[in-house]
Amino acid sequence: MQVNLATKLLRANRDVAAENRERLRKHGIVAVNLISSPGAGKTTLLERTVEALKDKIPMAVIEGDQYTALDGERIERFGVPVVQINTPGGCHLDAGMIATALDSLDLENLRLLIIENVGNLICPAEFDLGEGFKVGVLSVTEGNDKPKKYPVIFQDAQAAIINKVDLLPYVNFSLEHAVQDLQEINPGLKVIPASATRQDGLEEWFNWLLEQM
Ligand code: MG
Ligand code: ZN
């Protein structure tokens, strides 16, 4: 019987993800895996989230990026622990990278861990990290076809943020269609239209996040 390499890799990843999940559960930590294409606004959303919640909940951030620490530096300014993972050439985080990152965090004193995945809508959706929740971010500049073209992340996510709604007057994007498509892909999905830069719709996101704690 042939088992292809991709299947083997995913199986090995699944086992490590299960260990991460158990480790996080034991410490009572809720972990969120934030996934989107590059430029959808994950880091800006994360900045607003850290700013709003860091004094309410002990939190840390894991930043996944191919090459730079630019996003990590943006988050560090807020004084929360940040672990930077670079994946030179790699297009997603995997469970082993998260296991290593967890080693360097003070898990006893954490309640919320937000993982910003590498900007990519495709394979980050396939690699379980051991998170409690996946959250997909879609921006209105990406076009209405994206949820149906890249459905996997939205199928597996518990929440989706439609970001940059302040740009709706300038782009060919129907918010109504996007919400419809996302709910067709995943009827249980919590869909939150927002603008992270204009600080619009973020209360709903913060409240959703707090409800998961
Ligand atoms: Mg980013
Ligand atoms: Zn990848």
JSON list of C-alpha atoms and ligand atoms in Angstrom, two decimals:
[
{"chain": "A", "resi": 1, "resn": "MET", "atom": "CA", "xyz": [0.00, 0.00, 0.00]},
{"chain": "A", "resi": 2, "resn": "GLN", "atom": "CA", "xyz": [1.28, 3.44, -0.86]},
{"chain": "A", "resi": 3, "resn": "VAL", "atom": "CA", "xyz": [1.03, 6.30, 1.54]},
{"chain": "A", "resi": 4, "resn": "ASN", "atom": "CA", "xyz": [2.03, 9.51, -0.12]},
{"chain": "A", "resi": 5, "resn": "LEU", "atom": "CA", "xyz": [4.42, 11.90, 1.54]},
{"chain": "A", "resi": 6, "resn": "ALA", "atom": "CA", "xyz": [1.80, 14.61, 2.01]},
{"chain": "A", "resi": 7, "resn": "THR", "atom": "CA", "xyz": [-0.43, 12.20, 3.92]},
{"chain": "A", "resi": 8, "resn": "LYS", "atom": "CA", "xyz": [2.50, 11.12, 6.12]},
{"chain": "A", "resi": 9, "resn": "LEU", "atom": "CA", "xyz": [3.42, 14.72, 6.85]},
{"chain": "A", "resi": 10, "resn": "LEU", "atom": "CA", "xyz": [-0.14, 15.60, 7.76]},
{"chain": "A", "resi": 11, "resn": "ARG", "atom": "CA", "xyz": [-0.42, 12.55, 10.04]},
{"chain": "A", "resi": 12, "resn": "ALA", "atom": "CA", "xyz": [2.81, 13.40, 11.85]},
{"chain": "A", "resi": 13, "resn": "ASN", "atom": "CA", "xyz": [1.57, 16.97, 12.18]},
{"chain": "A", "resi": 14, "resn": "ARG", "atom": "CA", "xyz": [-1.76, 15.81, 13.55]},
{"chain": "A", "resi": 15, "resn": "ASP", "atom": "CA", "xyz": [-0.04, 13.85, 16.33]},
{"chain": "A", "resi": 16, "resn": "VAL", "atom": "CA", "xyz": [2.06, 16.82, 17.43]},
{"chain": "A", "resi": 17, "resn": "ALA", "atom": "CA", "xyz": [-1.01, 19.06, 17.19]},
{"chain": "A", "resi": 18, "resn": "ALA", "atom": "CA", "xyz": [-2.85, 16.72, 19.56]},
{"chain": "A", "resi": 19, "resn": "GLU", "atom": "CA", "xyz": [0.03, 17.05, 22.05]},
{"chain": "A", "resi": 20, "resn": "ASN", "atom": "CA", "xyz": [-0.07, 20.86, 21.76]},
{"chain": "A", "resi": 21, "resn": "ARG", "atom": "CA", "xyz": [-3.83, 20.85, 22.26]},
{"chain": "A", "resi": 22, "resn": "GLU", "atom": "CA", "xyz": [-3.52, 18.74, 25.41]},
{"chain": "A", "resi": 23, "resn": "ARG", "atom": "CA", "xyz": [-0.72, 20.93, 26.75]},
{"chain": "A", "resi": 24, "resn": "LEU", "atom": "CA", "xyz": [-2.77, 24.09, 26.16]},
{"chain": "A", "resi": 25, "resn": "ARG", "atom": "CA", "xyz": [-5.88, 22.50, 27.70]},
{"chain": "A", "resi": 26, "resn": "LYS", "atom": "CA", "xyz": [-3.97, 21.53, 30.84]},
{"chain": "A", "resi": 27, "resn": "HIS", "atom": "CA", "xyz": [-2.90, 25.13, 31.28]},
{"chain": "A", "resi": 28, "resn": "GLY", "atom": "CA", "xyz": [-6.36, 26.49, 30.51]},
{"chain": "A", "resi": 29, "resn": "ILE", "atom": "CA", "xyz": [-5.08, 28.42, 27.51]},
{"chain": "A", "resi": 30, "resn": "VAL", "atom": "CA", "xyz": [-7.34, 29.28, 24.59]},
{"chain": "A", "resi": 31, "resn": "ALA", "atom": "CA", "xyz": [-5.34, 29.36, 21.34]},
{"chain": "A", "resi": 32, "resn": "VAL", "atom": "CA", "xyz": [-6.52, 31.06, 18.18]},
{"chain": "A", "resi": 33, "resn": "ASN", "atom": "CA", "xyz": [-5.00, 30.36, 14.76]},
{"chain": "A", "resi": 34, "resn": "LEU", "atom": "CA", "xyz": [-5.40, 33.48, 12.60]},
{"chain": "A", "resi": 35, "resn": "ILE", "atom": "CA", "xyz": [-5.32, 32.71, 8.87]},
{"chain": "A", "resi": 36, "resn": "SER", "atom": "CA", "xyz": [-5.64, 34.90, 5.78]},
{"chain": "A", "resi": 37, "resn": "SER", "atom": "CA", "xyz": [-3.96, 35.75, 2.51]},
{"chain": "A", "resi": 38, "resn": "PRO", "atom": "CA", "xyz": [-1.10, 38.30, 2.69]},
{"chain": "A", "resi": 39, "resn": "GLY", "atom": "CA", "xyz": [-2.32, 41.83, 3.26]},
{"chain": "A", "resi": 40, "resn": "ALA", "atom": "CA", "xyz": [-5.80, 41.03, 4.60]},
{"chain": "A", "resi": 41, "resn": "GLY", "atom": "CA", "xyz": [-4.97, 42.84, 7.82]},
{"chain": "A", "resi": 42, "resn": "LYS", "atom": "CA", "xyz": [-4.16, 40.11, 10.34]},
{"chain": "A", "resi": 43, "resn": "THR", "atom": "CA", "xyz": [-1.42, 42.09, 12.06]},
{"chain": "A", "resi": 44, "resn": "THR", "atom": "CA", "xyz": [-3.46, 45.29, 12.29]},
{"chain": "A", "resi": 45, "resn": "LEU", "atom": "CA", "xyz": [-6.35, 43.29, 13.73]},
{"chain": "A", "resi": 46, "resn": "LEU", "atom": "CA", "xyz": [-3.93, 41.72, 16.17]},
{"chain": "A", "resi": 47, "resn": "GLU", "atom": "CA", "xyz": [-2.57, 45.14, 17.21]},
{"chain": "A", "resi": 48, "resn": "ARG", "atom": "CA", "xyz": [-6.07, 46.37, 17.99]},
{"chain": "A", "resi": 49, "resn": "THR", "atom": "CA", "xyz": [-6.89, 43.11, 19.79]},
{"chain": "A", "resi": 50, "resn": "VAL", "atom": "CA", "xyz": [-3.77, 43.13, 21.95]},
{"chain": "A", "resi": 51, "resn": "GLU", "atom": "CA", "xyz": [-4.29, 46.80, 22.73]},
{"chain": "A", "resi": 52, "resn": "ALA", "atom": "CA", "xyz": [-7.89, 46.21, 23.82]},
{"chain": "A", "resi": 53, "resn": "LEU", "atom": "CA", "xyz": [-7.52, 42.95, 25.75]},
{"chain": "A", "resi": 54, "resn": "LYS", "atom": "CA", "xyz": [-4.00, 42.74, 27.16]},
{"chain": "A", "resi": 55, "resn": "ASP", "atom": "CA", "xyz": [-4.97, 44.28, 30.50]},
{"chain": "A", "resi": 56, "resn": "LYS", "atom": "CA", "xyz": [-8.02, 42.02, 30.81]},
{"chain": "A", "resi": 57, "resn": "ILE", "atom": "CA", "xyz": [-6.48, 38.69, 29.84]},
{"chain": "A", "resi": 58, "resn": "PRO", "atom": "CA", "xyz": [-2.89, 37.46, 30.17]},
{"chain": "A", "resi": 59, "resn": "MET", "atom": "CA", "xyz": [-1.98, 36.91, 26.54]},
{"chain": "A", "resi": 60, "resn": "ALA", "atom": "CA", "xyz": [0.86, 36.07, 24.19]},
{"chain": "A", "resi": 61, "resn": "VAL", "atom": "CA", "xyz": [1.34, 36.07, 20.45]},
{"chain": "A", "resi": 62, "resn": "ILE", "atom": "CA", "xyz": [3.15, 33.71, 18.10]},
{"chain": "A", "resi": 63, "resn": "GLU", "atom": "CA", "xyz": [4.08, 35.39, 14.83]},
{"chain": "A", "resi": 64, "resn": "GLY", "atom": "CA", "xyz": [4.66, 33.26, 11.74]},
{"chain": "A", "resi": 65, "resn": "ASP", "atom": "CA", "xyz": [6.42, 34.83, 8.80]},
{"chain": "A", "resi": 66, "resn": "GLN", "atom": "CA", "xyz": [8.64, 33.57, 6.03]},
{"chain": "A", "resi": 67, "resn": "TYR", "atom": "CA", "xyz": [11.51, 35.98, 6.51]},
{"chain": "A", "resi": 68, "resn": "THR", "atom": "CA", "xyz": [11.06, 39.03, 8.68]},
{"chain": "A", "resi": 69, "resn": "ALA", "atom": "CA", "xyz": [10.27, 39.97, 12.27]},
{"chain": "A", "resi": 70, "resn": "LEU", "atom": "CA", "xyz": [8.33, 43.05, 11.14]},
{"chain": "A", "resi": 71, "resn": "ASP", "atom": "CA", "xyz": [4.96, 41.86, 12.45]},
{"chain": "A", "resi": 72, "resn": "GLY", "atom": "CA", "xyz": [6.45, 40.61, 15.71]},
{"chain": "A", "resi": 73, "resn": "GLU", "atom": "CA", "xyz": [8.03, 44.02, 16.30]},
{"chain": "A", "resi": 74, "resn": "ARG", "atom": "CA", "xyz": [4.65, 45.69, 15.76]},
{"chain": "A", "resi": 75, "resn": "ILE", "atom": "CA", "xyz": [3.10, 43.50, 18.47]},
{"chain": "A", "resi": 76, "resn": "GLU", "atom": "CA", "xyz": [6.02, 43.71, 20.92]},
{"chain": "A", "resi": 77, "resn": "ARG", "atom": "CA", "xyz": [5.41, 47.44, 21.28]},
{"chain": "A", "resi": 78, "resn": "PHE", "atom": "CA", "xyz": [2.34, 46.59, 23.35]},
{"chain": "A", "resi": 79, "resn": "GLY", "atom": "CA", "xyz": [4.41, 44.76, 25.93]},
{"chain": "A", "resi": 80, "resn": "VAL", "atom": "CA", "xyz": [3.00, 41.26, 25.50]},
{"chain": "A", "resi": 81, "resn": "PRO", "atom": "CA", "xyz": [5.25, 38.20, 25.01]},
{"chain": "A", "resi": 82, "resn": "VAL", "atom": "CA", "xyz": [5.84, 37.53, 21.31]},
{"chain": "A", "resi": 83, "resn": "VAL", "atom": "CA", "xyz": [7.51, 34.48, 19.81]},
{"chain": "A", "resi": 84, "resn": "GLN", "atom": "CA", "xyz": [8.67, 34.99, 16.23]},
{"chain": "A", "resi": 85, "resn": "ILE", "atom": "CA", "xyz": [8.81, 31.93, 13.99]},
{"chain": "A", "resi": 86, "resn": "ASN", "atom": "CA", "xyz": [10.44, 32.32, 10.58]},
{"chain": "A", "resi": 87, "resn": "THR", "atom": "CA", "xyz": [9.79, 29.64, 7.99]},
{"chain": "A", "resi": 88, "resn": "PRO", "atom": "CA", "xyz": [12.33, 30.51, 5.26]},
{"chain": "A", "resi": 89, "resn": "GLY", "atom": "CA", "xyz": [10.51, 29.58, 2.07]},
{"chain": "A", "resi": 90, "resn": "GLY", "atom": "CA", "xyz": [7.82, 27.73, 4.04]},
{"chain": "A", "resi": 91, "resn": "CYS", "atom": "CA", "xyz": [4.27, 28.81, 3.47]},
{"chain": "A", "resi": 92, "resn": "HIS", "atom": "CA", "xyz": [2.58, 27.72, 6.71]},
{"chain": "A", "resi": 93, "resn": "LEU", "atom": "CA", "xyz": [3.21, 27.07, 10.39]},
{"chain": "A", "resi": 94, "resn": "ASP", "atom": "CA", "xyz": [3.14, 23.46, 11.57]},
{"chain": "A", "resi": 95, "resn": "ALA", "atom": "CA", "xyz": [2.47, 21.89, 14.95]},
{"chain": "A", "resi": 96, "resn": "GLY", "atom": "CA", "xyz": [6.16, 21.20, 15.63]},
{"chain": "A", "resi": 97, "resn": "MET", "atom": "CA", "xyz": [6.98, 24.90, 15.32]},
{"chain": "A", "resi": 98, "resn": "ILE", "atom": "CA", "xyz": [4.21, 25.73, 17.78]},
{"chain": "A", "resi": 99, "resn": "ALA", "atom": "CA", "xyz": [5.49, 23.06, 20.21]},
{"chain": "A", "resi": 100, "resn": "THR", "atom": "CA", "xyz": [8.91, 24.76, 20.18]},
{"chain": "A", "resi": 101, "resn": "ALA", "atom": "CA", "xyz": [7.34, 28.20, 20.60]},
{"chain": "A", "resi": 102, "resn": "LEU", "atom": "CA", "xyz": [5.29, 26.95, 23.59]},
{"chain": "A", "resi": 103, "resn": "ASP", "atom": "CA", "xyz": [8.56, 25.92, 25.28]},
{"chain": "A", "resi": 104, "resn": "SER", "atom": "CA", "xyz": [9.61, 29.55, 25.44]},
{"chain": "A", "resi": 105, "resn": "LEU", "atom": "CA", "xyz": [6.33, 30.91, 26.85]},
{"chain": "A", "resi": 106, "resn": "ASP", "atom": "CA", "xyz": [5.31, 31.08, 30.51]},
{"chain": "A", "resi": 107, "resn": "LEU", "atom": "CA", "xyz": [2.27, 28.82, 30.08]},
{"chain": "A", "resi": 108, "resn": "GLU", "atom": "CA", "xyz": [1.37, 28.93, 33.78]},
{"chain": "A", "resi": 109, "resn": "ASN", "atom": "CA", "xyz": [0.49, 32.59, 33.44]},
{"chain": "A", "resi": 110, "resn": "LEU", "atom": "CA", "xyz": [-1.25, 32.63, 30.08]},
{"chain": "A", "resi": 111, "resn": "ARG", "atom": "CA", "xyz": [-4.93, 32.51, 29.18]},
{"chain": "A", "resi": 112, "resn": "LEU", "atom": "CA", "xyz": [-5.03, 33.57, 25.53]},
{"chain": "A", "resi": 113, "resn": "LEU", "atom": "CA", "xyz": [-2.56, 32.71, 22.77]},
{"chain": "A", "resi": 114, "resn": "ILE", "atom": "CA", "xyz": [-3.03, 34.20, 19.35]},
{"chain": "A", "resi": 115, "resn": "ILE", "atom": "CA", "xyz": [-1.07, 32.66, 16.50]},
{"chain": "A", "resi": 116, "resn": "GLU", "atom": "CA", "xyz": [-0.69, 34.74, 13.35]},
{"chain": "A", "resi": 117, "resn": "ASN", "atom": "CA", "xyz": [-0.08, 32.21, 10.62]},
{"chain": "A", "resi": 118, "resn": "VAL", "atom": "CA", "xyz": [1.99, 32.86, 7.48]},
{"chain": "A", "resi": 119, "resn": "GLY", "atom": "CA", "xyz": [-0.08, 34.90, 5.02]},
{"chain": "A", "resi": 120, "resn": "ASN", "atom": "CA", "xyz": [-1.57, 32.22, 2.78]},
{"chain": "A", "resi": 121, "resn": "LEU", "atom": "CA", "xyz": [-5.15, 31.00, 2.41]},
{"chain": "A", "resi": 122, "resn": "ILE", "atom": "CA", "xyz": [-4.28, 27.50, 1.25]},
{"chain": "A", "resi": 123, "resn": "CYS", "atom": "CA", "xyz": [-2.03, 25.22, 3.31]},
{"chain": "A", "resi": 124, "resn": "PRO", "atom": "CA", "xyz": [-2.29, 26.90, 6.73]},
{"chain": "A", "resi": 125, "resn": "ALA", "atom": "CA", "xyz": [-5.85, 25.59, 6.59]},
{"chain": "A", "resi": 126, "resn": "GLU", "atom": "CA", "xyz": [-4.54, 22.01, 6.30]},
{"chain": "A", "resi": 127, "resn": "PHE", "atom": "CA", "xyz": [-2.09, 22.10, 9.20]},
{"chain": "A", "resi": 128, "resn": "ASP", "atom": "CA", "xyz": [-3.66, 21.71, 12.61]},
{"chain": "A", "resi": 129, "resn": "LEU", "atom": "CA", "xyz": [-1.52, 23.54, 15.19]},
{"chain": "A", "resi": 130, "resn": "GLY", "atom": "CA", "xyz": [-3.41, 22.31, 18.23]},
{"chain": "A", "resi": 131, "resn": "GLU", "atom": "CA", "xyz": [-5.38, 25.55, 18.44]},
{"chain": "A", "resi": 132, "resn": "GLY", "atom": "CA", "xyz": [-8.83, 25.78, 19.96]},
{"chain": "A", "resi": 133, "resn": "PHE", "atom": "CA", "xyz": [-10.19, 28.00, 17.20]},
{"chain": "A", "resi": 134, "resn": "LYS", "atom": "CA", "xyz": [-9.38, 28.96, 13.67]},
{"chain": "A", "resi": 135, "resn": "VAL", "atom": "CA", "xyz": [-10.29, 32.44, 12.54]},
{"chain": "A", "resi": 136, "resn": "GLY", "atom": "CA", "xyz": [-10.19, 33.39, 8.86]},
{"chain": "A", "resi": 137, "resn": "VAL", "atom": "CA", "xyz": [-9.68, 36.98, 7.77]},
{"chain": "A", "resi": 138, "resn": "LEU", "atom": "CA", "xyz": [-10.91, 38.08, 4.37]},
{"chain": "A", "resi": 139, "resn": "SER", "atom": "CA", "xyz": [-10.57, 41.66, 3.20]},
{"chain": "A", "resi": 140, "resn": "VAL", "atom": "CA", "xyz": [-12.97, 43.40, 0.84]},
{"chain": "A", "resi": 141, "resn": "THR", "atom": "CA", "xyz": [-10.10, 44.19, -1.56]},
{"chain": "A", "resi": 142, "resn": "GLU", "atom": "CA", "xyz": [-9.64, 40.47, -2.30]},
{"chain": "A", "resi": 143, "resn": "GLY", "atom": "CA", "xyz": [-12.87, 40.03, -4.22]},
{"chain": "A", "resi": 144, "resn": "ASN", "atom": "CA", "xyz": [-16.11, 38.15, -3.70]},
{"chain": "A", "resi": 145, "resn": "ASP", "atom": "CA", "xyz": [-14.87, 34.95, -5.33]},
{"chain": "A", "resi": 146, "resn": "LYS", "atom": "CA", "xyz": [-12.34, 34.10, -2.61]},
{"chain": "A", "resi": 147, "resn": "PRO", "atom": "CA", "xyz": [-14.47, 32.24, -0.03]},
{"chain": "A", "resi": 148, "resn": "LYS", "atom": "CA", "xyz": [-15.67, 29.79, -2.69]},
{"chain": "A", "resi": 149, "resn": "LYS", "atom": "CA", "xyz": [-12.23, 29.47, -4.28]},
{"chain": "A", "resi": 150, "resn": "TYR", "atom": "CA", "xyz": [-10.52, 28.85, -0.92]},
{"chain": "A", "resi": 151, "resn": "PRO", "atom": "CA", "xyz": [-13.27, 27.29, 1.16]},
{"chain": "A", "resi": 152, "resn": "VAL", "atom": "CA", "xyz": [-11.22, 25.03, 3.45]},
{"chain": "A", "resi": 153, "resn": "ILE", "atom": "CA", "xyz": [-10.21, 27.68, 5.95]},
{"chain": "A", "resi": 154, "resn": "PHE", "atom": "CA", "xyz": [-13.78, 28.94, 6.20]},
{"chain": "A", "resi": 155, "resn": "GLN", "atom": "CA", "xyz": [-15.16, 25.41, 6.57]},
{"chain": "A", "resi": 156, "resn": "ASP", "atom": "CA", "xyz": [-12.88, 24.75, 9.52]},
{"chain": "A", "resi": 157, "resn": "ALA", "atom": "CA", "xyz": [-13.00, 28.19, 11.13]},
{"chain": "A", "resi": 158, "resn": "GLN", "atom": "CA", "xyz": [-15.25, 29.18, 14.00]},
{"chain": "A", "resi": 159, "resn": "ALA", "atom": "CA", "xyz": [-15.20, 32.86, 13.02]},
{"chain": "A", "resi": 160, "resn": "ALA", "atom": "CA", "xyz": [-14.45, 34.92, 9.92]},
{"chain": "A", "resi": 161, "resn": "ILE", "atom": "CA", "xyz": [-13.66, 38.60, 9.87]},
{"chain": "A", "resi": 162, "resn": "ILE", "atom": "CA", "xyz": [-14.45, 40.56, 6.73]},
{"chain": "A", "resi": 163, "resn": "ASN", "atom": "CA", "xyz": [-11.89, 43.30, 7.11]},
{"chain": "A", "resi": 164, "resn": "LYS", "atom": "CA", "xyz": [-11.40, 46.74, 5.52]},
{"chain": "A", "resi": 165, "resn": "VAL", "atom": "CA", "xyz": [-15.13, 47.46, 5.24]},
{"chain": "A", "resi": 166, "resn": "ASP", "atom": "CA", "xyz": [-14.17, 51.16, 5.22]},
{"chain": "A", "resi": 167, "resn": "LEU", "atom": "CA", "xyz": [-12.98, 50.54, 1.64]},
{"chain": "A", "resi": 168, "resn": "LEU", "atom": "CA", "xyz": [-16.35, 49.18, 0.44]},
{"chain": "A", "resi": 169, "resn": "PRO", "atom": "CA", "xyz": [-17.25, 52.40, -1.45]},
{"chain": "A", "resi": 170, "resn": "TYR", "atom": "CA", "xyz": [-14.10, 52.02, -3.59]},
{"chain": "A", "resi": 171, "resn": "VAL", "atom": "CA", "xyz": [-14.07, 48.33, -4.44]},
{"chain": "A", "resi": 172, "resn": "ASN", "atom": "CA", "xyz": [-16.27, 45.94, -6.34]},
{"chain": "A", "resi": 173, "resn": "PHE", "atom": "CA", "xyz": [-17.29, 43.80, -3.38]},
{"chain": "A", "resi": 174, "resn": "SER", "atom": "CA", "xyz": [-20.69, 42.90, -2.00]},
{"chain": "A", "resi": 175, "resn": "LEU", "atom": "CA", "xyz": [-20.63, 42.45, 1.75]},
{"chain": "A", "resi": 176, "resn": "GLU", "atom": "CA", "xyz": [-24.03, 40.79, 1.58]},
{"chain": "A", "resi": 177, "resn": "HIS", "atom": "CA", "xyz": [-22.81, 38.18, -0.94]},
{"chain": "A", "resi": 178, "resn": "ALA", "atom": "CA", "xyz": [-19.69, 37.53, 1.07]},
{"chain": "A", "resi": 179, "resn": "VAL", "atom": "CA", "xyz": [-21.70, 36.87, 4.24]},
{"chain": "A", "resi": 180, "resn": "GLN", "atom": "CA", "xyz": [-24.06, 34.62, 2.26]},
{"chain": "A", "resi": 181, "resn": "ASP", "atom": "CA", "xyz": [-21.18, 32.65, 0.69]},
{"chain": "A", "resi": 182, "resn": "LEU", "atom": "CA", "xyz": [-19.40, 32.21, 4.00]},
{"chain": "A", "resi": 183, "resn": "GLN", "atom": "CA", "xyz": [-22.53, 30.97, 5.72]},
{"chain": "A", "resi": 184, "resn": "GLU", "atom": "CA", "xyz": [-23.23, 28.61, 2.85]},
{"chain": "A", "resi": 185, "resn": "ILE", "atom": "CA", "xyz": [-19.71, 27.16, 3.22]},
{"chain": "A", "resi": 186, "resn": "ASN", "atom": "CA", "xyz": [-20.10, 26.91, 7.00]},
{"chain": "A", "resi": 187, "resn": "PRO", "atom": "CA", "xyz": [-23.54, 27.56, 8.48]},
{"chain": "A", "resi": 188, "resn": "GLY", "atom": "CA", "xyz": [-22.15, 27.77, 12.03]},
{"chain": "A", "resi": 189, "resn": "LEU", "atom": "CA", "xyz": [-19.52, 30.39, 11.14]},
{"chain": "A", "resi": 190, "resn": "LYS", "atom": "CA", "xyz": [-19.59, 33.65, 13.08]},
{"chain": "A", "resi": 191, "resn": "VAL", "atom": "CA", "xyz": [-19.07, 36.38, 10.46]},
{"chain": "A", "resi": 192, "resn": "ILE", "atom": "CA", "xyz": [-17.88, 39.79, 11.65]},
{"chain": "A", "resi": 193, "resn": "PRO", "atom": "CA", "xyz": [-17.55, 42.73, 9.23]},
{"chain": "A", "resi": 194, "resn": "ALA", "atom": "CA", "xyz": [-14.89, 45.09, 10.55]},
{"chain": "A", "resi": 195, "resn": "SER", "atom": "CA", "xyz": [-12.27, 47.68, 9.81]},
{"chain": "A", "resi": 196, "resn": "ALA", "atom": "CA", "xyz": [-9.21, 47.17, 11.94]},
{"chain": "A", "resi": 197, "resn": "THR", "atom": "CA", "xyz": [-7.62, 50.45, 10.84]},
{"chain": "A", "resi": 198, "resn": "ARG", "atom": "CA", "xyz": [-10.78, 52.51, 11.48]},
{"chain": "A", "resi": 199, "resn": "GLN", "atom": "CA", "xyz": [-11.58, 50.51, 14.63]},
{"chain": "A", "resi": 200, "resn": "ASP", "atom": "CA", "xyz": [-15.00, 49.58, 13.31]},
{"chain": "A", "resi": 201, "resn": "GLY", "atom": "CA", "xyz": [-16.86, 46.41, 14.27]},
{"chain": "A", "resi": 202, "resn": "LEU", "atom": "CA", "xyz": [-14.08, 45.37, 16.61]},
{"chain": "A", "resi": 203, "resn": "GLU", "atom": "CA", "xyz": [-16.25, 45.25, 19.75]},
{"chain": "A", "resi": 204, "resn": "GLU", "atom": "CA", "xyz": [-18.12, 42.31, 18.23]},
{"chain": "A", "resi": 205, "resn": "TRP", "atom": "CA", "xyz": [-14.82, 40.53, 17.60]},
{"chain": "A", "resi": 206, "resn": "PHE", "atom": "CA", "xyz": [-13.52, 41.23, 21.12]},
{"chain": "A", "resi": 207, "resn": "ASN", "atom": "CA", "xyz": [-16.79, 40.02, 22.62]},
{"chain": "A", "resi": 208, "resn": "TRP", "atom": "CA", "xyz": [-16.74, 36.85, 20.53]},
{"chain": "A", "resi": 209, "resn": "LEU", "atom": "CA", "xyz": [-13.17, 36.19, 21.63]},
{"chain": "A", "resi": 210, "resn": "LEU", "atom": "CA", "xyz": [-14.02, 36.79, 25.30]},
{"chain": "A", "resi": 211, "resn": "GLU", "atom": "CA", "xyz": [-16.99, 34.43, 25.01]},
{"chain": "A", "resi": 212, "resn": "GLN", "atom": "CA", "xyz": [-14.62, 31.64, 23.94]},
{"chain": "A", "resi": 213, "resn": "MET", "atom": "CA", "xyz": [-12.50, 32.04, 27.07]},
{"chain": "B", "resi": 1, "resn": "MG", "atom": "MG", "xyz": [0.98, 40.07, 9.28]},
{"chain": "B", "resi": 2, "resn": "ZN", "atom": "ZN", "xyz": [2.40, 25.71, 3.14]}
]
